[in-house]
Amino acid sequence: KTAGNLVHVTSTGGRDLCYELGKEKHTGTWIDYLQGATKFLAEKGELTGLEATIYSTMPEGSGLSSSAALEISFLKALRSAFKVDLSDLDLALMGQRIENDFVGARVG
């Protein structure tokens, strides 16, 4: 957690991205999964800025549910860090909402 509303994310792929809480917008890139997570999780509890590093060995675009893995792991980390009272089922449903309503992927 950090002060302010800035979300700063780095990844093992050398990507370094920032966005502001409350101003999440669809970009068509992998960061949308994280932006959707903060957008919808903020409806359930108060979030502040944060710094996160994403470590993964799964190839981007591999078709191995990498987006779901990214969303759920990020949501679990946020749930813990911000003490948001949501069950694993709630997080799974939120992940589906991220895919459907924020990213625009019609998945089950």
Coordinates of N, CA, C and O in Angstrom, one line a residue:
K1 N 0.8 -1.2 0.0 CA 0.0 0.0 0.0 C 0.9 1.2 0.0 O 2.0 1.2 0.6
T2 N 0.4 2.3 -0.6 CA 1.1 3.6 -0.6 C 0.0 4.7 -0.4 O -1.2 4.4 -0.6
A3 N 0.5 5.8 -0.1 CA -0.4 7.0 0.0 C -0.9 7.4 -1.4 O -0.2 7.1 -2.4
G4 N -2.0 8.1 -1.5 CA -2.5 8.5 -2.8 C -3.3 7.5 -3.5 O -3.7 6.5 -3.0
N5 N -3.5 7.7 -4.8 CA -4.3 6.8 -5.6 C -3.6 6.2 -6.8 O -4.2 5.7 -7.7
L6 N -2.2 6.2 -6.8 CA -1.5 5.7 -7.9 C -1.2 4.2 -7.7 O -0.8 3.8 -6.7
V7 N -1.5 3.4 -8.8 CA -1.2 2.0 -8.8 C 0.0 1.8 -9.8 O -0.1 2.2 -10.9
H8 N 1.1 1.3 -9.2 CA 2.3 1.1 -10.0 C 2.6 -0.4 -10.1 O 2.7 -1.0 -9.1
V9 N 2.6 -0.9 -11.3 CA 2.8 -2.3 -11.5 C 4.0 -2.6 -12.4 O 4.1 -2.0 -13.5
T10 N 4.9 -3.5 -11.9 CA 6.0 -3.9 -12.8 C 5.8 -5.4 -13.0 O 5.1 -6.1 -12.2
S11 N 6.4 -6.0 -14.0 CA 6.2 -7.4 -14.3 C 7.6 -8.0 -14.6 O 8.5 -7.2 -15.0
T12 N 7.7 -9.3 -14.5 CA 8.9 -10.0 -14.9 C 9.2 -9.8 -16.4 O 10.4 -10.0 -16.8
G13 N 8.2 -9.4 -17.2 CA 8.5 -9.2 -18.6 C 9.0 -7.8 -18.9 O 9.2 -7.4 -20.0
G14 N 9.4 -7.1 -17.8 CA 10.0 -5.8 -18.0 C 9.0 -4.7 -18.2 O 9.4 -3.6 -18.6
R15 N 7.8 -4.9 -18.0 CA 6.8 -3.9 -18.1 C 6.7 -3.1 -16.9 O 6.7 -3.6 -15.8
D16 N 6.5 -1.8 -17.0 CA 6.3 -0.9 -15.9 C 5.2 0.1 -16.2 O 5.3 0.9 -17.1
L17 N 4.0 -0.1 -15.5 CA 2.8 0.6 -15.9 C 2.2 1.3 -14.6 O 2.4 0.8 -13.5
C18 N 1.5 2.4 -14.8 CA 0.9 3.1 -13.7 C -0.5 3.5 -14.2 O -0.8 3.8 -15.4
Y19 N -1.4 3.6 -13.2 CA -2.8 4.1 -13.5 C -3.3 4.6 -12.2 O -2.8 4.3 -11.1
E20 N -4.3 5.4 -12.2 CA -4.9 6.1 -11.0 C -6.2 5.4 -10.6 O -7.1 5.2 -11.5
L21 N -6.3 5.1 -9.4 CA -7.5 4.5 -8.8 C -8.7 5.4 -9.1 O -8.6 6.6 -9.0
G22 N -9.8 4.9 -9.5 CA -11.0 5.7 -9.8 C -11.0 6.2 -11.3 O -12.0 6.8 -11.7
K23 N -9.9 6.0 -12.0 CA -9.8 6.4 -13.4 C -9.4 5.3 -14.3 O -8.8 5.5 -15.3
E24 N -9.8 4.1 -13.9 CA -9.4 2.9 -14.7 C -10.2 3.0 -16.0 O -11.3 3.4 -16.1
K25 N -9.5 2.6 -17.1 CA -10.1 2.6 -18.4 C -9.5 1.5 -19.2 O -8.3 1.1 -19.1
H26 N -10.3 1.0 -20.1 CA -9.9 -0.1 -21.0 C -8.8 0.3 -21.9 O -9.0 1.3 -22.6
T27 N -7.7 -0.4 -22.0 CA -6.6 -0.1 -22.9 C -6.4 -1.2 -23.9 O -5.6 -1.0 -24.8
G28 N -7.0 -2.4 -23.7 CA -6.7 -3.5 -24.7 C -5.4 -4.2 -24.4 O -5.0 -5.0 -25.2
T29 N -4.8 -4.0 -23.2 CA -3.6 -4.7 -22.8 C -3.8 -5.5 -21.5 O -4.9 -5.4 -20.9
W30 N -2.8 -6.2 -21.1 CA -2.9 -7.1 -19.9 C -3.2 -6.3 -18.6 O -3.8 -6.8 -17.7
I31 N -2.9 -5.0 -18.6 CA -3.1 -4.2 -17.4 C -4.6 -4.0 -17.1 O -5.0 -3.8 -16.0
D32 N -5.5 -4.3 -18.2 CA -6.9 -4.1 -18.0 C -7.4 -5.1 -16.9 O -8.4 -4.8 -16.2
Y33 N -6.8 -6.3 -16.8 CA -7.3 -7.2 -15.8 C -7.0 -6.7 -14.4 O -7.8 -7.0 -13.5
L34 N -5.9 -6.0 -14.2 CA -5.7 -5.4 -12.9 C -6.5 -4.2 -12.7 O -7.0 -4.0 -11.6
Q35 N -6.7 -3.4 -13.7 CA -7.6 -2.2 -13.6 C -9.0 -2.6 -13.2 O -9.6 -2.0 -12.4
G36 N -9.5 -3.6 -13.9 CA -10.8 -4.1 -13.6 C -10.9 -4.6 -12.1 O -11.9 -4.4 -11.4
A37 N -9.8 -5.2 -11.7 CA -9.8 -5.7 -10.3 C -9.9 -4.5 -9.3 O -10.7 -4.6 -8.3
T38 N -9.1 -3.5 -9.5 CA -9.2 -2.4 -8.5 C -10.5 -1.6 -8.7 O -11.0 -1.2 -7.7
K39 N -11.0 -1.5 -9.9 CA -12.3 -0.8 -10.1 C -13.4 -1.5 -9.3 O -14.1 -0.8 -8.6
F40 N -13.5 -2.8 -9.5 CA -14.6 -3.5 -8.9 C -14.4 -3.8 -7.4 O -15.4 -3.8 -6.6
L41 N -13.2 -4.0 -7.0 CA -12.9 -4.2 -5.6 C -13.1 -2.9 -4.8 O -13.6 -3.0 -3.6
A42 N -12.9 -1.8 -5.4 CA -13.1 -0.5 -4.7 C -14.6 -0.3 -4.3 O -15.0 0.4 -3.4
E43 N -15.5 -1.0 -5.0 CA -16.9 -1.0 -4.7 C -17.2 -1.7 -3.4 O -18.2 -1.5 -2.8
K44 N -16.3 -2.6 -3.0 CA -16.5 -3.4 -1.8 C -15.7 -2.9 -0.5 O -16.0 -3.4 0.6
G45 N -14.7 -2.1 -0.8 CA -13.9 -1.6 0.3 C -13.0 -0.5 -0.1 O -12.9 -0.2 -1.3
E46 N -12.4 0.2 0.8 CA -11.6 1.3 0.5 C -10.2 0.9 0.1 O -9.5 0.2 0.8
L47 N -9.8 1.4 -1.1 CA -8.4 1.1 -1.6 C -7.6 2.4 -1.6 O -8.2 3.4 -1.8
T48 N -6.3 2.2 -1.5 CA -5.4 3.3 -1.7 C -4.4 2.9 -2.7 O -4.4 1.8 -3.2
G49 N -3.5 3.8 -3.0 CA -2.5 3.4 -4.0 C -1.7 2.2 -3.6 O -1.7 1.8 -2.4
L50 N -1.0 1.6 -4.5 CA -0.2 0.5 -4.2 C 0.9 0.2 -5.3 O 0.8 0.8 -6.4
E51 N 1.9 -0.5 -4.9 CA 2.9 -1.0 -5.8 C 2.9 -2.5 -5.8 O 2.8 -3.1 -4.8
A52 N 2.9 -3.0 -7.0 CA 2.8 -4.5 -7.2 C 3.8 -5.0 -8.2 O 4.1 -4.2 -9.2
T53 N 4.3 -6.1 -8.0 CA 5.2 -6.8 -9.0 C 4.6 -8.1 -9.3 O 4.2 -8.9 -8.4
I54 N 4.4 -8.3 -10.6 CA 3.8 -9.6 -11.1 C 4.9 -10.5 -11.6 O 5.7 -10.1 -12.5
Y55 N 5.0 -11.7 -10.9 CA 6.0 -12.7 -11.3 C 5.3 -13.8 -12.0 O 4.3 -14.4 -11.4
S56 N 5.7 -14.2 -13.2 CA 5.0 -15.3 -13.9 C 5.9 -16.0 -14.8 O 6.8 -15.3 -15.5
T57 N 5.8 -17.3 -15.0 CA 6.5 -18.0 -16.0 C 5.5 -18.4 -17.2 O 6.0 -19.1 -18.1
M58 N 4.3 -18.1 -17.0 CA 3.3 -18.4 -18.1 C 3.4 -17.5 -19.2 O 3.3 -16.3 -19.0
P59 N 3.6 -18.0 -20.4 CA 3.7 -17.1 -21.6 C 2.4 -16.3 -21.8 O 1.3 -16.9 -21.8
E60 N 2.5 -15.0 -22.1 CA 1.4 -14.1 -22.3 C 0.7 -14.7 -23.6 O 1.3 -15.0 -24.6
G61 N -0.7 -14.7 -23.5 CA -1.5 -15.2 -24.7 C -1.4 -16.7 -24.9 O -1.7 -17.2 -26.0
S62 N -1.0 -17.4 -23.9 CA -0.8 -18.9 -24.1 C -2.1 -19.6 -24.1 O -2.2 -20.8 -24.5
G63 N -3.2 -19.0 -23.7 CA -4.5 -19.6 -23.8 C -4.7 -20.6 -22.6 O -5.6 -21.5 -22.6
L64 N -3.9 -20.4 -21.6 CA -4.0 -21.3 -20.4 C -4.7 -20.7 -19.2 O -4.2 -20.8 -18.1
S65 N -5.7 -19.9 -19.5 CA -6.4 -19.2 -18.4 C -5.5 -18.3 -17.7 O -5.7 -18.0 -16.5
S66 N -4.5 -17.7 -18.4 CA -3.6 -16.8 -17.7 C -4.3 -15.6 -17.2 O -3.9 -15.0 -16.2
S67 N -5.3 -15.1 -17.9 CA -6.0 -13.9 -17.4 C -6.7 -14.2 -16.1 O -6.7 -13.4 -15.2
A68 N -7.4 -15.3 -16.0 CA -8.0 -15.7 -14.7 C -7.0 -15.9 -13.6 O -7.3 -15.4 -12.5
A69 N -5.9 -16.5 -13.9 CA -4.9 -16.6 -12.9 C -4.4 -15.3 -12.4 O -4.2 -15.1 -11.2
L70 N -4.2 -14.4 -13.3 CA -3.7 -13.0 -13.0 C -4.7 -12.3 -12.1 O -4.4 -11.7 -11.1
E71 N -6.0 -12.3 -12.6 CA -7.0 -11.6 -11.8 C -7.2 -12.1 -10.4 O -7.2 -11.4 -9.4
I72 N -7.3 -13.5 -10.3 CA -7.6 -14.0 -9.0 C -6.4 -13.8 -8.0 O -6.6 -13.5 -6.8
S73 N -5.2 -14.0 -8.5 CA -4.0 -13.8 -7.6 C -3.9 -12.4 -7.2 O -3.7 -12.1 -6.0
F74 N -4.2 -11.4 -8.1 CA -4.2 -10.0 -7.8 C -5.3 -9.7 -6.8 O -5.1 -9.0 -5.8
L75 N -6.5 -10.2 -7.0 CA -7.6 -10.0 -6.1 C -7.4 -10.5 -4.7 O -7.7 -9.9 -3.7
K76 N -6.8 -11.7 -4.7 CA -6.4 -12.3 -3.3 C -5.4 -11.4 -2.6 O -5.5 -11.2 -1.4
A77 N -4.4 -10.9 -3.3 CA -3.4 -10.1 -2.7 C -4.1 -8.8 -2.2 O -3.8 -8.3 -1.1
L78 N -5.0 -8.2 -3.0 CA -5.6 -6.9 -2.6 C -6.6 -7.2 -1.4 O -6.7 -6.4 -0.5
R79 N -7.3 -8.3 -1.4 CA -8.2 -8.7 -0.3 C -7.4 -8.7 1.0 O -7.9 -8.2 2.0
S80 N -6.3 -9.3 0.9 CA -5.4 -9.5 2.1 C -4.9 -8.1 2.6 O -5.0 -7.8 3.7
A81 N -4.3 -7.4 1.6 CA -3.7 -6.1 1.9 C -4.7 -5.1 2.5 O -4.3 -4.3 3.4
F82 N -5.9 -5.1 1.9 CA -6.8 -4.0 2.3 C -7.9 -4.6 3.2 O -8.9 -3.8 3.5
K83 N -7.8 -5.8 3.6 CA -8.8 -6.4 4.6 C -10.2 -6.3 4.1 O -11.1 -5.9 4.8
V84 N -10.4 -6.7 2.8 CA -11.8 -6.6 2.2 C -12.4 -8.0 2.5 O -11.8 -9.0 2.3
D85 N -13.6 -8.0 3.1 CA -14.4 -9.2 3.5 C -15.1 -9.8 2.3 O -16.3 -9.5 2.0
L86 N -14.4 -10.6 1.5 CA -15.0 -11.3 0.3 C -14.5 -12.8 0.4 O -13.3 -13.0 0.7
S87 N -15.4 -13.7 0.0 CA -15.0 -15.1 -0.1 C -14.3 -15.4 -1.4 O -14.3 -14.6 -2.3
D88 N -13.8 -16.6 -1.5 CA -13.1 -17.0 -2.7 C -14.2 -17.0 -3.8 O -13.9 -16.7 -5.0
L89 N -15.4 -17.4 -3.5 CA -16.5 -17.4 -4.5 C -16.8 -16.0 -5.0 O -16.9 -15.7 -6.2
D90 N -16.8 -15.0 -4.1 CA -17.0 -13.6 -4.4 C -15.9 -13.2 -5.4 O -16.1 -12.5 -6.4
L91 N -14.6 -13.6 -5.1 CA -13.5 -13.2 -6.0 C -13.7 -13.8 -7.4 O -13.4 -13.2 -8.4
A92 N -14.1 -15.1 -7.4 CA -14.3 -15.8 -8.7 C -15.4 -15.0 -9.5 O -15.2 -14.8 -10.7
L93 N -16.4 -14.7 -8.9 CA -17.5 -13.9 -9.6 C -17.0 -12.5 -10.0 O -17.4 -12.1 -11.1
M94 N -16.2 -11.9 -9.2 CA -15.6 -10.6 -9.6 C -14.7 -10.8 -10.8 O -14.6 -10.0 -11.7
G95 N -13.9 -11.9 -10.8 CA -13.0 -12.2 -11.9 C -13.8 -12.3 -13.2 O -13.5 -11.8 -14.3
Q96 N -15.0 -13.0 -13.1 CA -15.9 -13.1 -14.3 C -16.4 -11.8 -14.7 O -16.4 -11.4 -15.9
R97 N -16.7 -10.9 -13.8 CA -17.2 -9.6 -14.1 C -16.1 -8.7 -14.7 O -16.4 -8.0 -15.7
I98 N -14.9 -8.9 -14.3 CA -13.7 -8.2 -14.9 C -13.6 -8.6 -16.4 O -13.5 -7.7 -17.2
E99 N -13.7 -9.9 -16.6 CA -13.5 -10.4 -18.0 C -14.7 -9.9 -18.9 O -14.5 -9.4 -20.0
N100 N -15.9 -10.0 -18.4 CA -17.1 -9.6 -19.1 C -17.3 -8.1 -19.3 O -17.6 -7.6 -20.4
D101 N -17.3 -7.4 -18.1 CA -17.8 -6.0 -18.1 C -16.6 -5.0 -18.3 O -16.9 -3.9 -18.7
F102 N -15.4 -5.4 -18.0 CA -14.3 -4.4 -18.1 C -13.5 -4.7 -19.3 O -13.2 -3.8 -20.1
V103 N -13.0 -5.9 -19.4 CA -12.1 -6.3 -20.5 C -13.0 -6.5 -21.8 O -12.5 -6.2 -22.9
G104 N -14.2 -7.0 -21.7 CA -15.0 -7.2 -22.9 C -14.9 -8.6 -23.4 O -15.3 -8.9 -24.6
A105 N -14.4 -9.6 -22.7 CA -14.3 -11.0 -23.1 C -15.5 -11.7 -22.5 O -15.7 -11.7 -21.3
R106 N -16.3 -12.3 -23.4 CA -17.5 -13.0 -23.0 C -17.1 -14.5 -22.6 O -17.0 -15.4 -23.4
V107 N -16.7 -14.6 -21.3 CA -16.3 -15.9 -20.8 C -17.2 -16.3 -19.7 O -17.9 -15.5 -19.1
G108 N -17.2 -17.6 -19.3 CA -18.1 -18.2 -18.3 C -17.4 -18.1 -17.0 O -18.0 -18.1 -16.0

